[in-house]
Structure formats: C-alpha cells, structure tokens
C-alpha cells in the first residue's frame, strides 16, 4: 500500500529565501508535519560507511570516566566545506536513568549528522538515581569544554566557535539547559551556538508533568516530592532563558503521552519573548523524541544547522 503523502502546514508567512539566508536573528514560523506511516523508521538506520571513533574519555569527574563516540564526516562531504568544521554534541535520552551513546537510534542520528558534514560527538553521562542532578549536566558541560581543547580542535578539525547540540527526551532537556545556562558569547567555556531538541522536558517544577513520568523526574532531581525540590528550578531550561541564548530548534509531537506538548509551547513562548531565534515544529501523532525523525524533519534540522552554524548543507544522505 502506498504511503500517504507528506503534509506540511506552515503557520505564519516567511519567504523560503529568508529561511535559508543565514540570518542569525529573528524567529521562524511554527510548522506542523504529518509524517508518513512507517512500520519501521528508515530514518533511524545506521550508516556503515560513516566511521565512528569509540570510547574516548572526555572527563573523569567523581573518579568515573565518561566517554563519547565521534562520527566522522566522509571525505567527499568534507570537501564541500573546507575545515575547520562546525561540530555537534549529541545527548541521548532515557529519563536521565538509562540509555547509551551506542544505542542504535542515537548511533543512527550521530552518523546521519556526520553524513551531512558535521563531526558529531555522541556522549554518555552519569545517570540517576545513583548520580542525580546536576551530575549528568556537569558531564555535558565538561564535554563541550573538552571539545574546545586545542588537542581535540586539531585532531578533529573542528571550529570551537561553532558548536551545536542535538538531544532527545532527557537529552533534549540537557542540551536545552546547556543552551540557556550562562550568558554572553557562544564561543567559550560550555556555551554553544545552536540547540536542536526533541520532546525535551523544559519545566521540571511539576507543571505539565504526567503521573507516569513524575517518579523518573523526581528521581533525577534527587527529590521525594515536587513541593520540596529546590533542584527543579535549576534543572528547568524554561527558568534559565535570557536574551543571550543561542538559536533553538524545538520539535514535539501533537499527542505526546510522555512529555506534554504544553511544556514545549511554554518554552518556545519564553524564548521568543526574550528575542531568541526559535524554530518550533509540531509533528502530528504520538511519536516521542527521535522516533519523530523522517526525511522532511531531518532536512529542516540540517537547514537550521546550516543557517546557525554556517556549514554547507548537503541534505539527507541515506
């Protein structure tokens, strides 16, 4: 049976030339996508031709080494954009308590981003409940600082001024917090220049949280109830927004059962109120996090990275 054609509804008016022009300020209109019906998601297939360097230690906080994998762009893509290259740090999901950089879905994302020309650093981080907030977030910040070390800049031919992020679910929360923490230039310390997040919890204060997800959220925060949880504000990206934050690409499904769409809507409103360049895409259906990915959404994400990080876009390579 043929698949249903892709339907895209753009809310608002914006010329295509503006979307691709590379302006770093302003905001793009909301978008709604009805994805193709797929039993298995070919957008999450790994790419054997994309080389992966595995298990590089990037920090030893608390005496426990944390490691990452690096997905390397193919040479023919590299030639389209002479180095140094903008790079992307990828953070997996799993309710902050499980998941791994080598999980097939996140490995597929890592290799896809590399196939589009971006060296991608796919990391593990300390997990709850053994390591509650801010341990995992400290690790994510440490990974960005590690990427900026001269040894990594030289080895991977990356531009330390152009580091973007990608995260889904709990990883979406962590990269959003990375984008909203601190102030000033995006080219130093653990600051980043662009954020892509999918289904990320934006408000951990107990607002718009489902009963099923609340125990995982409290475990991550090291709390027993949302009424007495001082870590919740510090762990909530929506509470950290300021005018110096980098561009955001936020995507969420319309019938998300795990993280309510209301969280992303409130986060988008807060970012836009602060004047932050914010793209918001709603995918019709119930898919969570990277399960939303299809060719249309992947191309939108690559175009966002091209506009904000300045690399040559090459589209989706399957």
Tab-separated table of C-alpha atoms in Angstrom:
chain	number	residue	atom	x	y	z
A	1	UNK	CA	0.000	0.000	0.000
A	2	UNK	CA	1.463	3.390	-0.923
A	3	UNK	CA	2.312	5.697	1.929
A	4	UNK	CA	0.270	8.828	2.486
A	5	UNK	CA	1.963	11.952	1.049
A	6	UNK	CA	3.698	14.273	3.458
A	7	UNK	CA	1.555	17.239	4.507
A	8	UNK	CA	3.283	20.351	5.810
A	9	UNK	CA	1.346	23.339	7.152
A	10	UNK	CA	3.333	26.484	7.774
A	11	UNK	CA	1.794	28.834	10.330
A	12	UNK	CA	2.742	32.393	9.502
A	13	UNK	CA	4.447	33.836	6.437
A	14	UNK	CA	8.132	33.590	5.718
A	15	UNK	CA	9.802	33.535	2.327
A	16	UNK	CA	11.925	30.488	1.614
A	17	UNK	CA	14.828	32.761	0.848
A	18	UNK	CA	14.693	34.083	4.408
A	19	UNK	CA	14.735	30.563	5.855
A	20	UNK	CA	17.936	29.742	4.026
A	21	UNK	CA	19.595	33.130	4.054
A	22	UNK	CA	21.643	32.588	7.185
A	23	UNK	CA	20.363	35.492	9.281
A	24	UNK	CA	21.167	34.732	12.898
A	25	UNK	CA	18.392	36.800	14.463
A	26	UNK	CA	14.623	36.795	14.386
A	27	UNK	CA	12.388	33.776	14.550
A	28	UNK	CA	10.859	31.317	12.108
A	29	UNK	CA	7.166	30.373	11.957
A	30	UNK	CA	5.677	27.342	13.631
A	31	UNK	CA	5.372	24.265	11.440
A	32	UNK	CA	3.130	21.218	11.645
A	33	UNK	CA	4.105	17.965	9.938
A	34	UNK	CA	2.029	14.855	9.288
A	35	UNK	CA	4.627	12.099	8.911
A	36	UNK	CA	4.431	9.166	6.551
A	37	UNK	CA	3.079	5.990	8.069
A	38	UNK	CA	6.013	3.674	8.710
A	39	UNK	CA	6.196	0.330	10.465
A	40	UNK	CA	9.944	0.637	10.855
A	41	UNK	CA	11.644	4.018	10.768
A	42	UNK	CA	14.261	4.052	7.978
A	43	UNK	CA	15.378	7.467	9.237
A	44	UNK	CA	16.968	5.644	12.177
A	45	UNK	CA	19.030	3.224	10.119
A	46	UNK	CA	22.767	3.267	10.803
A	47	UNK	CA	25.187	4.168	8.015
A	48	UNK	CA	28.056	1.669	7.813
A	49	UNK	CA	30.123	3.989	5.610
A	50	UNK	CA	30.347	6.630	8.340
A	51	UNK	CA	33.401	5.994	10.509
A	52	UNK	CA	32.988	6.042	14.289
A	53	UNK	CA	35.791	6.534	16.807
A	54	UNK	CA	34.547	4.935	20.003
A	55	UNK	CA	35.001	5.384	23.736
A	56	UNK	CA	37.124	8.497	24.057
A	57	UNK	CA	37.293	9.664	27.679
A	58	UNK	CA	36.280	13.307	27.997
A	59	UNK	CA	36.026	13.703	31.779
A	60	UNK	CA	36.805	11.835	34.995
A	61	UNK	CA	34.581	13.798	37.380
A	62	UNK	CA	33.901	11.910	40.626
A	63	UNK	CA	36.582	9.410	39.610
A	64	UNK	CA	34.329	7.848	36.970
A	65	UNK	CA	35.478	8.313	33.368
A	66	UNK	CA	32.751	9.352	30.958
A	67	UNK	CA	33.218	8.521	27.306
A	68	UNK	CA	31.964	9.611	23.918
A	69	UNK	CA	31.976	8.404	20.330
A	70	UNK	CA	32.831	10.600	17.350
A	71	UNK	CA	31.095	10.154	13.992
A	72	UNK	CA	33.369	11.430	11.221
A	73	UNK	CA	32.050	13.082	8.034
A	74	UNK	CA	33.023	11.290	4.815
A	75	UNK	CA	35.763	12.932	2.793
A	76	UNK	CA	33.502	13.897	-0.104
A	77	UNK	CA	31.273	15.855	2.283
A	78	UNK	CA	34.271	17.471	3.990
A	79	UNK	CA	35.454	18.857	0.654
A	80	UNK	CA	32.223	20.822	0.310
A	81	UNK	CA	33.093	22.837	3.410
A	82	UNK	CA	36.792	23.267	3.995
A	83	UNK	CA	37.694	22.982	7.675
A	84	UNK	CA	37.646	23.820	10.415
A	85	UNK	CA	34.147	22.373	10.643
A	86	UNK	CA	31.304	23.257	12.965
A	87	UNK	CA	30.650	20.312	15.277
A	88	UNK	CA	27.651	18.885	17.101
A	89	UNK	CA	27.401	17.332	20.553
A	90	UNK	CA	24.656	14.685	20.794
A	91	UNK	CA	22.995	13.665	24.087
A	92	UNK	CA	20.865	10.512	24.325
A	93	UNK	CA	17.554	10.166	26.149
A	94	UNK	CA	16.310	7.646	28.674
A	95	UNK	CA	14.640	9.579	31.518
A	96	UNK	CA	18.138	10.526	32.773
A	97	UNK	CA	18.389	6.972	34.160
A	98	UNK	CA	19.194	4.734	31.202
A	99	UNK	CA	20.308	4.797	27.585
A	100	UNK	CA	23.696	4.733	25.940
A	101	UNK	CA	25.557	6.576	23.201
A	102	UNK	CA	25.788	3.326	21.229
A	103	UNK	CA	22.017	2.661	21.217
A	104	UNK	CA	21.133	2.078	17.568
A	105	UNK	CA	18.745	5.028	17.275
A	106	UNK	CA	21.259	7.531	18.617
A	107	UNK	CA	24.095	5.930	16.658
A	108	UNK	CA	21.948	6.403	13.548
A	109	UNK	CA	21.461	10.085	14.415
A	110	UNK	CA	25.194	10.502	15.007
A	111	UNK	CA	26.039	9.002	11.619
A	112	UNK	CA	23.305	10.959	9.836
A	113	UNK	CA	24.620	14.275	11.215
A	114	UNK	CA	28.146	13.266	10.170
A	115	UNK	CA	26.856	12.370	6.700
A	116	UNK	CA	25.571	15.949	6.463
A	117	UNK	CA	29.080	17.251	7.129
A	118	UNK	CA	29.160	17.752	10.911
A	119	UNK	CA	31.668	15.917	13.127
A	120	UNK	CA	29.308	14.641	15.831
A	121	UNK	CA	30.278	13.826	19.414
A	122	UNK	CA	27.824	11.324	20.923
A	123	UNK	CA	28.319	11.105	24.675
A	124	UNK	CA	27.448	9.123	27.760
A	125	UNK	CA	26.896	10.893	31.064
A	126	UNK	CA	26.268	9.934	34.675
A	127	UNK	CA	22.785	8.552	35.259
A	128	UNK	CA	20.215	8.791	38.037
A	129	UNK	CA	19.372	7.659	40.619
A	130	UNK	CA	22.996	6.943	41.533
A	131	UNK	CA	24.023	10.351	40.186
A	132	UNK	CA	21.170	12.858	40.485
A	133	UNK	CA	21.187	16.369	39.051
A	134	UNK	CA	23.488	18.154	38.377
A	135	UNK	CA	25.938	15.271	37.742
A	136	UNK	CA	24.756	14.447	34.213
A	137	UNK	CA	24.544	18.104	33.264
A	138	UNK	CA	28.032	18.718	34.653
A	139	UNK	CA	29.246	15.963	32.322
A	140	UNK	CA	27.558	17.527	29.278
A	141	UNK	CA	29.208	20.867	30.069
A	142	UNK	CA	32.551	19.103	30.525
A	143	UNK	CA	32.179	17.502	27.084
A	144	UNK	CA	31.799	20.908	25.424
A	145	UNK	CA	34.882	22.227	27.221
A	146	UNK	CA	36.784	19.075	26.161
A	147	UNK	CA	35.789	19.646	22.529
A	148	UNK	CA	37.310	23.125	22.748
A	149	UNK	CA	40.683	21.890	23.947
A	150	UNK	CA	43.403	22.525	21.333
A	151	UNK	CA	44.123	18.801	21.050
A	152	UNK	CA	40.527	17.996	20.037
A	153	UNK	CA	40.240	21.029	17.768
A	154	UNK	CA	43.341	19.906	15.885
A	155	UNK	CA	42.541	16.193	15.849
A	156	UNK	CA	39.005	16.552	14.501
A	157	UNK	CA	39.499	19.789	12.545
A	158	UNK	CA	36.587	21.480	14.315
A	159	UNK	CA	35.787	25.126	14.880
A	160	UNK	CA	35.467	25.720	18.648
A	161	UNK	CA	33.392	28.847	17.944
A	162	UNK	CA	30.677	26.818	16.171
A	163	UNK	CA	29.498	24.001	18.439
A	164	UNK	CA	25.858	22.959	18.118
A	165	UNK	CA	23.824	20.419	20.065
A	166	UNK	CA	21.270	17.675	19.466
A	167	UNK	CA	19.264	15.895	22.164
A	168	UNK	CA	16.087	13.856	22.528
A	169	UNK	CA	13.832	13.399	25.565
A	170	UNK	CA	16.057	13.685	28.672
A	171	UNK	CA	18.886	14.556	26.289
A	172	UNK	CA	16.657	17.325	24.947
A	173	UNK	CA	16.378	18.701	28.474
A	174	UNK	CA	20.156	18.588	28.911
A	175	UNK	CA	21.018	20.319	25.636
A	176	UNK	CA	18.309	22.924	26.258
A	177	UNK	CA	19.796	23.590	29.673
A	178	UNK	CA	23.195	23.809	28.014
A	179	UNK	CA	21.837	26.456	25.657
A	180	UNK	CA	20.168	28.518	28.376
A	181	UNK	CA	22.800	28.286	31.119
A	182	UNK	CA	25.214	31.179	31.398
A	183	UNK	CA	25.281	34.308	29.311
A	184	UNK	CA	27.420	36.077	26.785
A	185	UNK	CA	29.369	34.753	23.814
A	186	UNK	CA	28.560	31.278	22.478
A	187	UNK	CA	32.193	30.509	21.653
A	188	UNK	CA	33.798	29.842	25.039
A	189	UNK	CA	33.541	27.588	28.065
A	190	UNK	CA	30.485	25.345	27.837
A	191	UNK	CA	28.383	27.780	25.800
A	192	UNK	CA	27.002	26.538	22.460
A	193	UNK	CA	25.907	28.229	19.246
A	194	UNK	CA	22.756	26.240	18.339
A	195	UNK	CA	20.354	23.814	20.034
A	196	UNK	CA	18.139	21.121	18.483
A	197	UNK	CA	15.904	19.331	20.970
A	198	UNK	CA	13.142	16.754	20.530
A	199	UNK	CA	10.482	16.099	23.203
A	200	UNK	CA	12.660	17.583	25.925
A	201	UNK	CA	11.192	18.296	29.386
A	202	UNK	CA	11.526	22.065	29.725
A	203	UNK	CA	9.913	22.598	33.142
A	204	UNK	CA	10.784	20.206	35.969
A	205	UNK	CA	8.868	22.101	38.654
A	206	UNK	CA	5.865	19.791	38.447
A	207	UNK	CA	3.958	21.857	35.868
A	208	UNK	CA	2.519	19.877	32.937
A	209	UNK	CA	4.102	16.605	34.036
A	210	UNK	CA	2.347	13.256	33.539
A	211	UNK	CA	1.839	10.972	36.555
A	212	UNK	CA	3.814	8.224	34.819
A	213	UNK	CA	6.838	10.460	34.248
A	214	UNK	CA	6.851	12.253	37.609
A	215	UNK	CA	8.709	9.470	39.529
A	216	UNK	CA	11.549	9.491	36.971
A	217	UNK	CA	11.730	13.264	37.141
A	218	UNK	CA	11.886	13.299	40.961
A	219	UNK	CA	14.492	10.526	40.977
A	220	UNK	CA	16.675	12.535	38.614
A	221	UNK	CA	16.309	15.629	40.774
A	222	UNK	CA	17.042	13.722	43.996
A	223	UNK	CA	13.684	14.771	45.463
A	224	UNK	CA	10.758	12.987	47.083
A	225	UNK	CA	8.052	15.470	46.039
A	226	UNK	CA	7.654	18.359	43.645
A	227	UNK	CA	6.545	20.554	46.555
A	228	UNK	CA	10.005	20.444	48.130
A	229	UNK	CA	12.535	20.233	45.305
A	230	UNK	CA	14.929	23.169	45.026
A	231	UNK	CA	16.849	21.458	42.190
A	232	UNK	CA	13.779	21.654	39.929
A	233	UNK	CA	14.251	25.317	39.033
A	234	UNK	CA	17.962	24.926	38.276
A	235	UNK	CA	17.255	21.881	36.085
A	236	UNK	CA	14.468	23.601	34.100
A	237	UNK	CA	15.589	25.288	30.852
A	238	UNK	CA	12.439	27.431	30.828
A	239	UNK	CA	13.661	29.107	34.035
A	240	UNK	CA	17.107	29.945	32.653
A	241	UNK	CA	16.174	31.797	29.449
A	242	UNK	CA	17.789	35.159	28.750
A	243	UNK	CA	18.438	37.362	25.737
A	244	UNK	CA	21.924	35.927	25.146
A	245	UNK	CA	20.704	32.385	24.416
A	246	UNK	CA	21.600	30.783	21.045
A	247	UNK	CA	19.095	29.808	18.328
A	248	UNK	CA	16.764	26.915	19.177
A	249	UNK	CA	15.019	24.292	17.035
A	250	UNK	CA	12.317	22.609	19.139
A	251	UNK	CA	10.153	19.735	17.939
A	252	UNK	CA	7.399	17.848	19.736
A	253	UNK	CA	4.558	15.545	18.729
A	254	UNK	CA	0.985	16.793	18.940
A	255	UNK	CA	-0.278	13.861	21.043
A	256	UNK	CA	2.889	13.198	23.046
A	257	UNK	CA	1.975	10.994	26.016
A	258	UNK	CA	5.247	11.180	27.950
A	259	UNK	CA	6.164	14.890	27.885
A	260	UNK	CA	3.103	17.094	27.243
A	261	UNK	CA	3.248	19.430	24.257
A	262	UNK	CA	2.377	22.265	26.653
A	263	UNK	CA	5.920	22.163	28.005
A	264	UNK	CA	7.459	22.930	24.621
A	265	UNK	CA	4.846	25.580	23.884
A	266	UNK	CA	5.664	27.393	27.129
A	267	UNK	CA	9.406	27.088	26.450
A	268	UNK	CA	9.031	28.446	22.923
A	269	UNK	CA	6.982	31.371	24.222
A	270	UNK	CA	9.624	32.181	26.835
A	271	UNK	CA	12.459	32.037	24.286
A	272	UNK	CA	10.620	34.208	21.782
A	273	UNK	CA	9.689	36.723	24.468
A	274	UNK	CA	13.423	37.061	25.168
A	275	UNK	CA	14.085	37.626	21.458
A	276	UNK	CA	15.791	34.252	20.933
A	277	UNK	CA	15.753	32.881	17.364
A	278	UNK	CA	13.343	29.960	17.805
A	279	UNK	CA	12.007	27.402	15.303
A	280	UNK	CA	9.101	25.244	16.521
A	281	UNK	CA	7.935	22.141	14.642
A	282	UNK	CA	4.951	20.060	15.792
A	283	UNK	CA	4.758	16.539	14.328
A	284	UNK	CA	1.228	15.136	14.206
A	285	UNK	CA	0.905	11.885	16.162
A	286	UNK	CA	2.244	10.314	19.334
A	287	UNK	CA	5.887	9.644	18.435
A	288	UNK	CA	8.416	10.528	21.116
A	289	UNK	CA	11.844	12.067	20.629
A	290	UNK	CA	13.936	10.726	17.741
A	291	UNK	CA	11.077	8.432	16.671
A	292	UNK	CA	9.641	11.585	15.033
A	293	UNK	CA	12.504	11.796	12.547
A	294	UNK	CA	11.700	11.473	8.868
A	295	UNK	CA	13.390	12.873	5.768
A	296	UNK	CA	11.428	16.126	5.909
A	297	UNK	CA	12.285	16.795	9.550
A	298	UNK	CA	15.917	15.792	9.020
A	299	UNK	CA	16.235	18.263	6.153
A	300	UNK	CA	14.727	21.011	8.309
A	301	UNK	CA	17.234	20.283	11.059
A	302	UNK	CA	20.171	20.311	8.638
A	303	UNK	CA	18.922	23.620	7.202
A	304	UNK	CA	18.733	25.022	10.744
A	305	UNK	CA	22.317	23.976	11.467
A	306	UNK	CA	23.428	25.462	8.158
A	307	UNK	CA	21.734	28.766	8.955
A	308	UNK	CA	23.040	28.995	12.515
A	309	UNK	CA	26.445	27.285	12.300
A	310	UNK	CA	27.298	28.274	8.747
A	311	UNK	CA	28.205	24.906	7.246
A	312	UNK	CA	27.472	23.823	3.706
A	313	UNK	CA	24.205	21.842	3.746
A	314	UNK	CA	24.213	18.522	1.913
A	315	UNK	CA	20.740	17.287	2.837
A	316	UNK	CA	19.815	13.793	3.938
A	317	UNK	CA	22.260	11.095	2.899
A	318	UNK	CA	20.812	7.586	3.148
